[in-house]
Amino acid sequence: LEPLFQCNLACAGCGKIDYPQDILKKRMSVEDALKAVDECNAPIVSIPGGEPLIHNDLPEIVQGIVARKKFVYICTNAILLEKNLDKFK
């Protein structure tokens, strides 16, 4: 599940940083994210990005996934982890 492409880094070799700004600013809605989770019916949902912790609705997305009794893996560079960790159970 890729709720956004934007990242807080610009790593060499990452194709995401080459996307135009209008694409990098897009965010998947909570409703669309949970619809995708329901559609695929996978037991584990991996959330990469960009940097998923930039997405303001990520805690709500994760809560919805956990409520569906699925495991969640957030792939983060951890720069924003300390600031955001208390938003997740």
PDB file of N, CA and C in Angstrom:
ATOM      1  N   LEU A   1       0.863  -1.170   0.000  1.00  0.00           N
ATOM      2  CA  LEU A   1       0.000   0.000   0.000  1.00  0.00           C
ATOM      3  C   LEU A   1       0.901   1.222   0.000  1.00  0.00           C
ATOM      4  N   GLU A   2       0.803   2.044  -1.042  1.00  0.00           N
ATOM      5  CA  GLU A   2       1.615   3.267  -1.103  1.00  0.00           C
ATOM      6  C   GLU A   2       0.704   4.487  -1.006  1.00  0.00           C
ATOM      7  N   PRO A   3       0.517   5.023   0.210  1.00  0.00           N
ATOM      8  CA  PRO A   3      -0.391   6.151   0.372  1.00  0.00           C
ATOM      9  C   PRO A   3       0.187   7.492  -0.086  1.00  0.00           C
ATOM     10  N   LEU A   4       1.487   7.528  -0.392  1.00  0.00           N
ATOM     11  CA  LEU A   4       2.127   8.734  -0.907  1.00  0.00           C
ATOM     12  C   LEU A   4       3.497   8.374  -1.479  1.00  0.00           C
ATOM     13  N   PHE A   5       4.035   9.288  -2.291  1.00  0.00           N
ATOM     14  CA  PHE A   5       5.373   9.097  -2.859  1.00  0.00           C
ATOM     15  C   PHE A   5       6.395  10.036  -2.218  1.00  0.00           C
ATOM     16  N   GLN A   6       5.945  11.097  -1.585  1.00  0.00           N
ATOM     17  CA  GLN A   6       6.842  12.112  -1.024  1.00  0.00           C
ATOM     18  C   GLN A   6       7.735  11.525   0.058  1.00  0.00           C
ATOM     19  N   CYS A   7       8.951  12.035   0.127  1.00  0.00           N
ATOM     20  CA  CYS A   7       9.913  11.586   1.134  1.00  0.00           C
ATOM     21  C   CYS A   7      10.641  12.797   1.706  1.00  0.00           C
ATOM     22  N   ASN A   8      11.208  12.623   2.877  1.00  0.00           N
ATOM     23  CA  ASN A   8      11.991  13.681   3.497  1.00  0.00           C
ATOM     24  C   ASN A   8      13.486  13.509   3.222  1.00  0.00           C
ATOM     25  N   LEU A   9      13.837  12.603   2.344  1.00  0.00           N
ATOM     26  CA  LEU A   9      15.220  12.405   1.896  1.00  0.00           C
ATOM     27  C   LEU A   9      15.250  12.493   0.373  1.00  0.00           C
ATOM     28  N   ALA A  10      16.429  12.574  -0.182  1.00  0.00           N
ATOM     29  CA  ALA A  10      16.602  12.567  -1.638  1.00  0.00           C
ATOM     30  C   ALA A  10      17.758  11.618  -1.950  1.00  0.00           C
ATOM     31  N   CYS A  11      17.512  10.337  -1.760  1.00  0.00           N
ATOM     32  CA  CYS A  11      18.555   9.322  -1.928  1.00  0.00           C
ATOM     33  C   CYS A  11      18.897   9.119  -3.403  1.00  0.00           C
ATOM     34  N   ALA A  12      20.179   9.034  -3.680  1.00  0.00           N
ATOM     35  CA  ALA A  12      20.625   8.758  -5.044  1.00  0.00           C
ATOM     36  C   ALA A  12      20.095   7.402  -5.470  1.00  0.00           C
ATOM     37  N   GLY A  13      19.568   7.333  -6.668  1.00  0.00           N
ATOM     38  CA  GLY A  13      19.064   6.067  -7.182  1.00  0.00           C
ATOM     39  C   GLY A  13      17.592   5.827  -6.908  1.00  0.00           C
ATOM     40  N   CYS A  14      16.976   6.644  -6.078  1.00  0.00           N
ATOM     41  CA  CYS A  14      15.545   6.480  -5.803  1.00  0.00           C
ATOM     42  C   CYS A  14      14.758   7.212  -6.882  1.00  0.00           C
ATOM     43  N   GLY A  15      13.935   6.494  -7.598  1.00  0.00           N
ATOM     44  CA  GLY A  15      13.141   7.087  -8.662  1.00  0.00           C
ATOM     45  C   GLY A  15      12.011   7.976  -8.170  1.00  0.00           C
ATOM     46  N   LYS A  16      11.651   7.864  -6.900  1.00  0.00           N
ATOM     47  CA  LYS A  16      10.531   8.650  -6.373  1.00  0.00           C
ATOM     48  C   LYS A  16      10.812  10.147  -6.417  1.00  0.00           C
ATOM     49  N   ILE A  17      12.053  10.546  -6.197  1.00  0.00           N
ATOM     50  CA  ILE A  17      12.362  11.975  -6.150  1.00  0.00           C
ATOM     51  C   ILE A  17      12.249  12.630  -7.520  1.00  0.00           C
ATOM     52  N   ASP A  18      12.151  11.843  -8.580  1.00  0.00           N
ATOM     53  CA  ASP A  18      12.034  12.381  -9.930  1.00  0.00           C
ATOM     54  C   ASP A  18      10.591  12.693 -10.328  1.00  0.00           C
ATOM     55  N   TYR A  19       9.623  12.292  -9.489  1.00  0.00           N
ATOM     56  CA  TYR A  19       8.229  12.583  -9.808  1.00  0.00           C
ATOM     57  C   TYR A  19       7.982  14.093  -9.719  1.00  0.00           C
ATOM     58  N   PRO A  20       7.058  14.619 -10.525  1.00  0.00           N
ATOM     59  CA  PRO A  20       6.714  16.042 -10.436  1.00  0.00           C
ATOM     60  C   PRO A  20       6.081  16.368  -9.076  1.00  0.00           C
ATOM     61  N   GLN A  21       6.161  17.624  -8.673  1.00  0.00           N
ATOM     62  CA  GLN A  21       5.654  18.048  -7.362  1.00  0.00           C
ATOM     63  C   GLN A  21       4.174  17.731  -7.171  1.00  0.00           C
ATOM     64  N   ASP A  22       3.360  17.848  -8.228  1.00  0.00           N
ATOM     65  CA  ASP A  22       1.935  17.563  -8.058  1.00  0.00           C
ATOM     66  C   ASP A  22       1.687  16.104  -7.692  1.00  0.00           C
ATOM     67  N   ILE A  23       2.539  15.209  -8.143  1.00  0.00           N
ATOM     68  CA  ILE A  23       2.435  13.790  -7.773  1.00  0.00           C
ATOM     69  C   ILE A  23       2.948  13.590  -6.346  1.00  0.00           C
ATOM     70  N   LEU A  24       4.061  14.230  -6.008  1.00  0.00           N
ATOM     71  CA  LEU A  24       4.641  14.072  -4.674  1.00  0.00           C
ATOM     72  C   LEU A  24       3.733  14.619  -3.575  1.00  0.00           C
ATOM     73  N   LYS A  25       2.877  15.553  -3.905  1.00  0.00           N
ATOM     74  CA  LYS A  25       1.984  16.143  -2.903  1.00  0.00           C
ATOM     75  C   LYS A  25       0.674  15.361  -2.736  1.00  0.00           C
ATOM     76  N   LYS A  26       0.411  14.403  -3.622  1.00  0.00           N
ATOM     77  CA  LYS A  26      -0.832  13.625  -3.532  1.00  0.00           C
ATOM     78  C   LYS A  26      -0.804  12.710  -2.311  1.00  0.00           C
ATOM     79  N   ARG A  27      -1.962  12.523  -1.713  1.00  0.00           N
ATOM     80  CA  ARG A  27      -2.124  11.626  -0.578  1.00  0.00           C
ATOM     81  C   ARG A  27      -3.326  10.726  -0.826  1.00  0.00           C
ATOM     82  N   MET A  28      -3.171   9.437  -0.573  1.00  0.00           N
ATOM     83  CA  MET A  28      -4.296   8.516  -0.663  1.00  0.00           C
ATOM     84  C   MET A  28      -5.200   8.759   0.540  1.00  0.00           C
ATOM     85  N   SER A  29      -6.497   8.777   0.302  1.00  0.00           N
ATOM     86  CA  SER A  29      -7.436   8.977   1.402  1.00  0.00           C
ATOM     87  C   SER A  29      -7.499   7.725   2.276  1.00  0.00           C
ATOM     88  N   VAL A  30      -7.959   7.907   3.493  1.00  0.00           N
ATOM     89  CA  VAL A  30      -8.149   6.768   4.409  1.00  0.00           C
ATOM     90  C   VAL A  30      -9.117   5.780   3.772  1.00  0.00           C
ATOM     91  N   GLU A  31     -10.193   6.294   3.213  1.00  0.00           N
ATOM     92  CA  GLU A  31     -11.197   5.430   2.590  1.00  0.00           C
ATOM     93  C   GLU A  31     -10.598   4.602   1.450  1.00  0.00           C
ATOM     94  N   ASP A  32      -9.831   5.239   0.575  1.00  0.00           N
ATOM     95  CA  ASP A  32      -9.215   4.515  -0.547  1.00  0.00           C
ATOM     96  C   ASP A  32      -8.187   3.490  -0.065  1.00  0.00           C
ATOM     97  N   ALA A  33      -7.427   3.860   0.962  1.00  0.00           N
ATOM     98  CA  ALA A  33      -6.415   2.940   1.496  1.00  0.00           C
ATOM     99  C   ALA A  33      -7.085   1.686   2.067  1.00  0.00           C
ATOM    100  N   LEU A  34      -8.131   1.874   2.838  1.00  0.00           N
ATOM    101  CA  LEU A  34      -8.808   0.729   3.453  1.00  0.00           C
ATOM    102  C   LEU A  34      -9.573  -0.094   2.416  1.00  0.00           C
ATOM    103  N   LYS A  35     -10.066   0.563   1.376  1.00  0.00           N
ATOM    104  CA  LYS A  35     -10.710  -0.159   0.274  1.00  0.00           C
ATOM    105  C   LYS A  35      -9.698  -1.082  -0.410  1.00  0.00           C
ATOM    106  N   ALA A  36      -8.477  -0.577  -0.609  1.00  0.00           N
ATOM    107  CA  ALA A  36      -7.422  -1.379  -1.236  1.00  0.00           C
ATOM    108  C   ALA A  36      -7.047  -2.567  -0.349  1.00  0.00           C
ATOM    109  N   VAL A  37      -6.986  -2.341   0.951  1.00  0.00           N
ATOM    110  CA  VAL A  37      -6.680  -3.424   1.897  1.00  0.00           C
ATOM    111  C   VAL A  37      -7.763  -4.499   1.829  1.00  0.00           C
ATOM    112  N   ASP A  38      -9.012  -4.076   1.793  1.00  0.00           N
ATOM    113  CA  ASP A  38     -10.126  -5.032   1.717  1.00  0.00           C
ATOM    114  C   ASP A  38     -10.099  -5.799   0.397  1.00  0.00           C
ATOM    115  N   GLU A  39      -9.767  -5.102  -0.682  1.00  0.00           N
ATOM    116  CA  GLU A  39      -9.729  -5.731  -2.008  1.00  0.00           C
ATOM    117  C   GLU A  39      -8.688  -6.832  -2.107  1.00  0.00           C
ATOM    118  N   CYS A  40      -7.494  -6.570  -1.573  1.00  0.00           N
ATOM    119  CA  CYS A  40      -6.406  -7.543  -1.745  1.00  0.00           C
ATOM    120  C   CYS A  40      -6.515  -8.705  -0.767  1.00  0.00           C
ATOM    121  N   ASN A  41      -7.147  -8.483   0.389  1.00  0.00           N
ATOM    122  CA  ASN A  41      -7.374  -9.535   1.375  1.00  0.00           C
ATOM    123  C   ASN A  41      -6.095 -10.232   1.834  1.00  0.00           C
ATOM    124  N   ALA A  42      -4.987  -9.504   1.852  1.00  0.00           N
ATOM    125  CA  ALA A  42      -3.716 -10.067   2.319  1.00  0.00           C
ATOM    126  C   ALA A  42      -3.658 -10.014   3.852  1.00  0.00           C
ATOM    127  N   PRO A  43      -2.989 -10.961   4.487  1.00  0.00           N
ATOM    128  CA  PRO A  43      -2.900 -10.963   5.949  1.00  0.00           C
ATOM    129  C   PRO A  43      -1.909  -9.929   6.505  1.00  0.00           C
ATOM    130  N   ILE A  44      -0.990  -9.459   5.654  1.00  0.00           N
ATOM    131  CA  ILE A  44       0.020  -8.474   6.061  1.00  0.00           C
ATOM    132  C   ILE A  44      -0.002  -7.336   5.054  1.00  0.00           C
ATOM    133  N   VAL A  45       0.008  -6.095   5.564  1.00  0.00           N
ATOM    134  CA  VAL A  45       0.027  -4.928   4.700  1.00  0.00           C
ATOM    135  C   VAL A  45       1.323  -4.158   4.968  1.00  0.00           C
ATOM    136  N   SER A  46       2.112  -4.011   3.931  1.00  0.00           N
ATOM    137  CA  SER A  46       3.350  -3.236   4.012  1.00  0.00           C
ATOM    138  C   SER A  46       3.069  -1.839   3.487  1.00  0.00           C
ATOM    139  N   ILE A  47       3.480  -0.826   4.247  1.00  0.00           N
ATOM    140  CA  ILE A  47       3.250   0.557   3.847  1.00  0.00           C
ATOM    141  C   ILE A  47       4.600   1.247   3.643  1.00  0.00           C
ATOM    142  N   PRO A  48       5.044   1.335   2.399  1.00  0.00           N
ATOM    143  CA  PRO A  48       6.255   2.095   2.096  1.00  0.00           C
ATOM    144  C   PRO A  48       5.867   3.514   1.679  1.00  0.00           C
ATOM    145  N   GLY A  49       6.702   4.161   0.981  1.00  0.00           N
ATOM    146  CA  GLY A  49       6.423   5.488   0.428  1.00  0.00           C
ATOM    147  C   GLY A  49       7.314   5.630  -0.771  1.00  0.00           C
ATOM    148  N   GLY A  50       7.877   6.719  -0.810  1.00  0.00           N
ATOM    149  CA  GLY A  50       8.231   7.841   0.022  1.00  0.00           C
ATOM    150  C   GLY A  50       8.387   7.462   1.492  1.00  0.00           C
ATOM    151  N   GLU A  51       8.077   8.457   2.295  1.00  0.00           N
ATOM    152  CA  GLU A  51       8.139   8.317   3.749  1.00  0.00           C
ATOM    153  C   GLU A  51       6.710   8.344   4.293  1.00  0.00           C
ATOM    154  N   PRO A  52       6.160   7.180   4.685  1.00  0.00           N
ATOM    155  CA  PRO A  52       4.758   7.123   5.102  1.00  0.00           C
ATOM    156  C   PRO A  52       4.429   7.986   6.320  1.00  0.00           C
ATOM    157  N   LEU A  53       5.396   8.269   7.178  1.00  0.00           N
ATOM    158  CA  LEU A  53       5.103   9.069   8.367  1.00  0.00           C
ATOM    159  C   LEU A  53       4.813  10.529   8.031  1.00  0.00           C
ATOM    160  N   ILE A  54       5.036  10.943   6.790  1.00  0.00           N
ATOM    161  CA  ILE A  54       4.666  12.291   6.355  1.00  0.00           C
ATOM    162  C   ILE A  54       3.146  12.404   6.192  1.00  0.00           C
ATOM    163  N   HIS A  55       2.500  11.285   5.889  1.00  0.00           N
ATOM    164  CA  HIS A  55       1.041  11.264   5.638  1.00  0.00           C
ATOM    165  C   HIS A  55       0.308  11.538   6.949  1.00  0.00           C
ATOM    166  N   ASN A  56      -0.452  12.635   6.998  1.00  0.00           N
ATOM    167  CA  ASN A  56      -1.143  13.018   8.239  1.00  0.00           C
ATOM    168  C   ASN A  56      -2.171  11.999   8.699  1.00  0.00           C
ATOM    169  N   ASP A  57      -2.745  11.239   7.769  1.00  0.00           N
ATOM    170  CA  ASP A  57      -3.779  10.265   8.125  1.00  0.00           C
ATOM    171  C   ASP A  57      -3.240   8.854   8.341  1.00  0.00           C
ATOM    172  N   LEU A  58      -1.929   8.695   8.363  1.00  0.00           N
ATOM    173  CA  LEU A  58      -1.366   7.351   8.517  1.00  0.00           C
ATOM    174  C   LEU A  58      -1.839   6.651   9.794  1.00  0.00           C
ATOM    175  N   PRO A  59      -1.896   7.331  10.936  1.00  0.00           N
ATOM    176  CA  PRO A  59      -2.389   6.623  12.129  1.00  0.00           C
ATOM    177  C   PRO A  59      -3.798   6.056  11.952  1.00  0.00           C
ATOM    178  N   GLU A  60      -4.661   6.802  11.267  1.00  0.00           N
ATOM    179  CA  GLU A  60      -6.026   6.332  11.026  1.00  0.00           C
ATOM    180  C   GLU A  60      -6.036   5.159  10.041  1.00  0.00           C
ATOM    181  N   ILE A  61      -5.173   5.217   9.036  1.00  0.00           N
ATOM    182  CA  ILE A  61      -5.058   4.111   8.086  1.00  0.00           C
ATOM    183  C   ILE A  61      -4.598   2.853   8.804  1.00  0.00           C
ATOM    184  N   VAL A  62      -3.568   2.982   9.627  1.00  0.00           N
ATOM    185  CA  VAL A  62      -3.032   1.832  10.370  1.00  0.00           C
ATOM    186  C   VAL A  62      -4.087   1.281  11.327  1.00  0.00           C
ATOM    187  N   GLN A  63      -4.792   2.164  12.006  1.00  0.00           N
ATOM    188  CA  GLN A  63      -5.842   1.719  12.928  1.00  0.00           C
ATOM    189  C   GLN A  63      -6.914   0.918  12.182  1.00  0.00           C
ATOM    190  N   GLY A  64      -7.284   1.365  10.988  1.00  0.00           N
ATOM    191  CA  GLY A  64      -8.272   0.650  10.184  1.00  0.00           C
ATOM    192  C   GLY A  64      -7.781  -0.716   9.735  1.00  0.00           C
ATOM    193  N   ILE A  65      -6.491  -0.801   9.426  1.00  0.00           N
ATOM    194  CA  ILE A  65      -5.907  -2.085   9.012  1.00  0.00           C
ATOM    195  C   ILE A  65      -5.868  -3.060  10.193  1.00  0.00           C
ATOM    196  N   VAL A  66      -5.439  -2.563  11.340  1.00  0.00           N
ATOM    197  CA  VAL A  66      -5.378  -3.401  12.541  1.00  0.00           C
ATOM    198  C   VAL A  66      -6.785  -3.855  12.942  1.00  0.00           C
ATOM    199  N   ALA A  67      -7.767  -2.974  12.778  1.00  0.00           N
ATOM    200  CA  ALA A  67      -9.154  -3.342  13.100  1.00  0.00           C
ATOM    201  C   ALA A  67      -9.645  -4.488  12.214  1.00  0.00           C
ATOM    202  N   ARG A  68      -9.020  -4.636  11.053  1.00  0.00           N
ATOM    203  CA  ARG A  68      -9.359  -5.734  10.146  1.00  0.00           C
ATOM    204  C   ARG A  68      -8.562  -6.999  10.469  1.00  0.00           C
ATOM    205  N   LYS A  69      -7.857  -6.956  11.608  1.00  0.00           N
ATOM    206  CA  LYS A  69      -7.065  -8.083  12.107  1.00  0.00           C
ATOM    207  C   LYS A  69      -5.947  -8.483  11.136  1.00  0.00           C
ATOM    208  N   LYS A  70      -5.289  -7.476  10.593  1.00  0.00           N
ATOM    209  CA  LYS A  70      -4.152  -7.698   9.700  1.00  0.00           C
ATOM    210  C   LYS A  70      -2.903  -7.113  10.343  1.00  0.00           C
ATOM    211  N   PHE A  71      -1.771  -7.683  10.007  1.00  0.00           N
ATOM    212  CA  PHE A  71      -0.496  -7.154  10.467  1.00  0.00           C
ATOM    213  C   PHE A  71      -0.097  -5.988   9.573  1.00  0.00           C
ATOM    214  N   VAL A  72       0.594  -5.000  10.154  1.00  0.00           N
ATOM    215  CA  VAL A  72       1.024  -3.823   9.400  1.00  0.00           C
ATOM    216  C   VAL A  72       2.522  -3.654   9.553  1.00  0.00           C
ATOM    217  N   TYR A  73       3.183  -3.412   8.429  1.00  0.00           N
ATOM    218  CA  TYR A  73       4.617  -3.135   8.412  1.00  0.00           C
ATOM    219  C   TYR A  73       4.791  -1.766   7.790  1.00  0.00           C
ATOM    220  N   ILE A  74       5.293  -0.803   8.554  1.00  0.00           N
ATOM    221  CA  ILE A  74       5.545   0.543   8.033  1.00  0.00           C
ATOM    222  C   ILE A  74       7.032   0.657   7.715  1.00  0.00           C
ATOM    223  N   CYS A  75       7.338   0.857   6.446  1.00  0.00           N
ATOM    224  CA  CYS A  75       8.721   0.989   6.000  1.00  0.00           C
ATOM    225  C   CYS A  75       9.095   2.472   6.066  1.00  0.00           C
ATOM    226  N   THR A  76       9.900   2.833   7.057  1.00  0.00           N
ATOM    227  CA  THR A  76      10.238   4.230   7.306  1.00  0.00           C
ATOM    228  C   THR A  76      11.752   4.400   7.450  1.00  0.00           C
ATOM    229  N   ASN A  77      12.223   5.601   7.174  1.00  0.00           N
ATOM    230  CA  ASN A  77      13.643   5.887   7.417  1.00  0.00           C
ATOM    231  C   ASN A  77      13.863   6.315   8.868  1.00  0.00           C
ATOM    232  N   ALA A  78      12.801   6.406   9.636  1.00  0.00           N
ATOM    233  CA  ALA A  78      12.794   6.651  11.091  1.00  0.00           C
ATOM    234  C   ALA A  78      13.166   8.068  11.503  1.00  0.00           C
ATOM    235  N   ILE A  79      13.356   8.957  10.558  1.00  0.00           N
ATOM    236  CA  ILE A  79      13.668  10.342  10.922  1.00  0.00           C
ATOM    237  C   ILE A  79      12.500  10.965  11.694  1.00  0.00           C
ATOM    238  N   LEU A  80      11.282  10.631  11.328  1.00  0.00           N
ATOM    239  CA  LEU A  80      10.088  11.192  11.974  1.00  0.00           C
ATOM    240  C   LEU A  80       9.478  10.255  13.013  1.00  0.00           C
ATOM    241  N   LEU A  81      10.156   9.155  13.291  1.00  0.00           N
ATOM    242  CA  LEU A  81       9.584   8.138  14.170  1.00  0.00           C
ATOM    243  C   LEU A  81       9.337   8.639  15.581  1.00  0.00           C
ATOM    244  N   GLU A  82      10.314   9.256  16.197  1.00  0.00           N
ATOM    245  CA  GLU A  82      10.164   9.704  17.575  1.00  0.00           C
ATOM    246  C   GLU A  82       9.007  10.714  17.702  1.00  0.00           C
ATOM    247  N   LYS A  83       8.889  11.596  16.728  1.00  0.00           N
ATOM    248  CA  LYS A  83       7.834  12.603  16.722  1.00  0.00           C
ATOM    249  C   LYS A  83       6.445  11.981  16.566  1.00  0.00           C
ATOM    250  N   ASN A  84       6.353  10.834  15.887  1.00  0.00           N
ATOM    251  CA  ASN A  84       5.064  10.243  15.544  1.00  0.00           C
ATOM    252  C   ASN A  84       4.709   8.962  16.289  1.00  0.00           C
ATOM    253  N   LEU A  85       5.635   8.376  16.996  1.00  0.00           N
ATOM    254  CA  LEU A  85       5.411   7.066  17.595  1.00  0.00           C
ATOM    255  C   LEU A  85       4.216   7.009  18.526  1.00  0.00           C
ATOM    256  N   ASP A  86       3.974   8.083  19.267  1.00  0.00           N
ATOM    257  CA  ASP A  86       2.849   8.080  20.222  1.00  0.00           C
ATOM    258  C   ASP A  86       1.482   8.107  19.540  1.00  0.00           C
ATOM    259  N   LYS A  87       1.444   8.275  18.223  1.00  0.00           N
ATOM    260  CA  LYS A  87       0.183   8.267  17.473  1.00  0.00           C
ATOM    261  C   LYS A  87      -0.297   6.850  17.144  1.00  0.00           C
ATOM    262  N   PHE A  88       0.564   5.864  17.432  1.00  0.00           N
ATOM    263  CA  PHE A  88       0.268   4.473  17.082  1.00  0.00           C
ATOM    264  C   PHE A  88       0.212   3.630  18.347  1.00  0.00           C
ATOM    265  N   LYS A  89      -0.676   2.628  18.343  1.00  0.00           N
ATOM    266  CA  LYS A  89      -0.762   1.708  19.486  1.00  0.00           C
ATOM    267  C   LYS A  89      -0.052   0.431  19.130  1.00  0.00           C
TER     268      LYS A  89
END
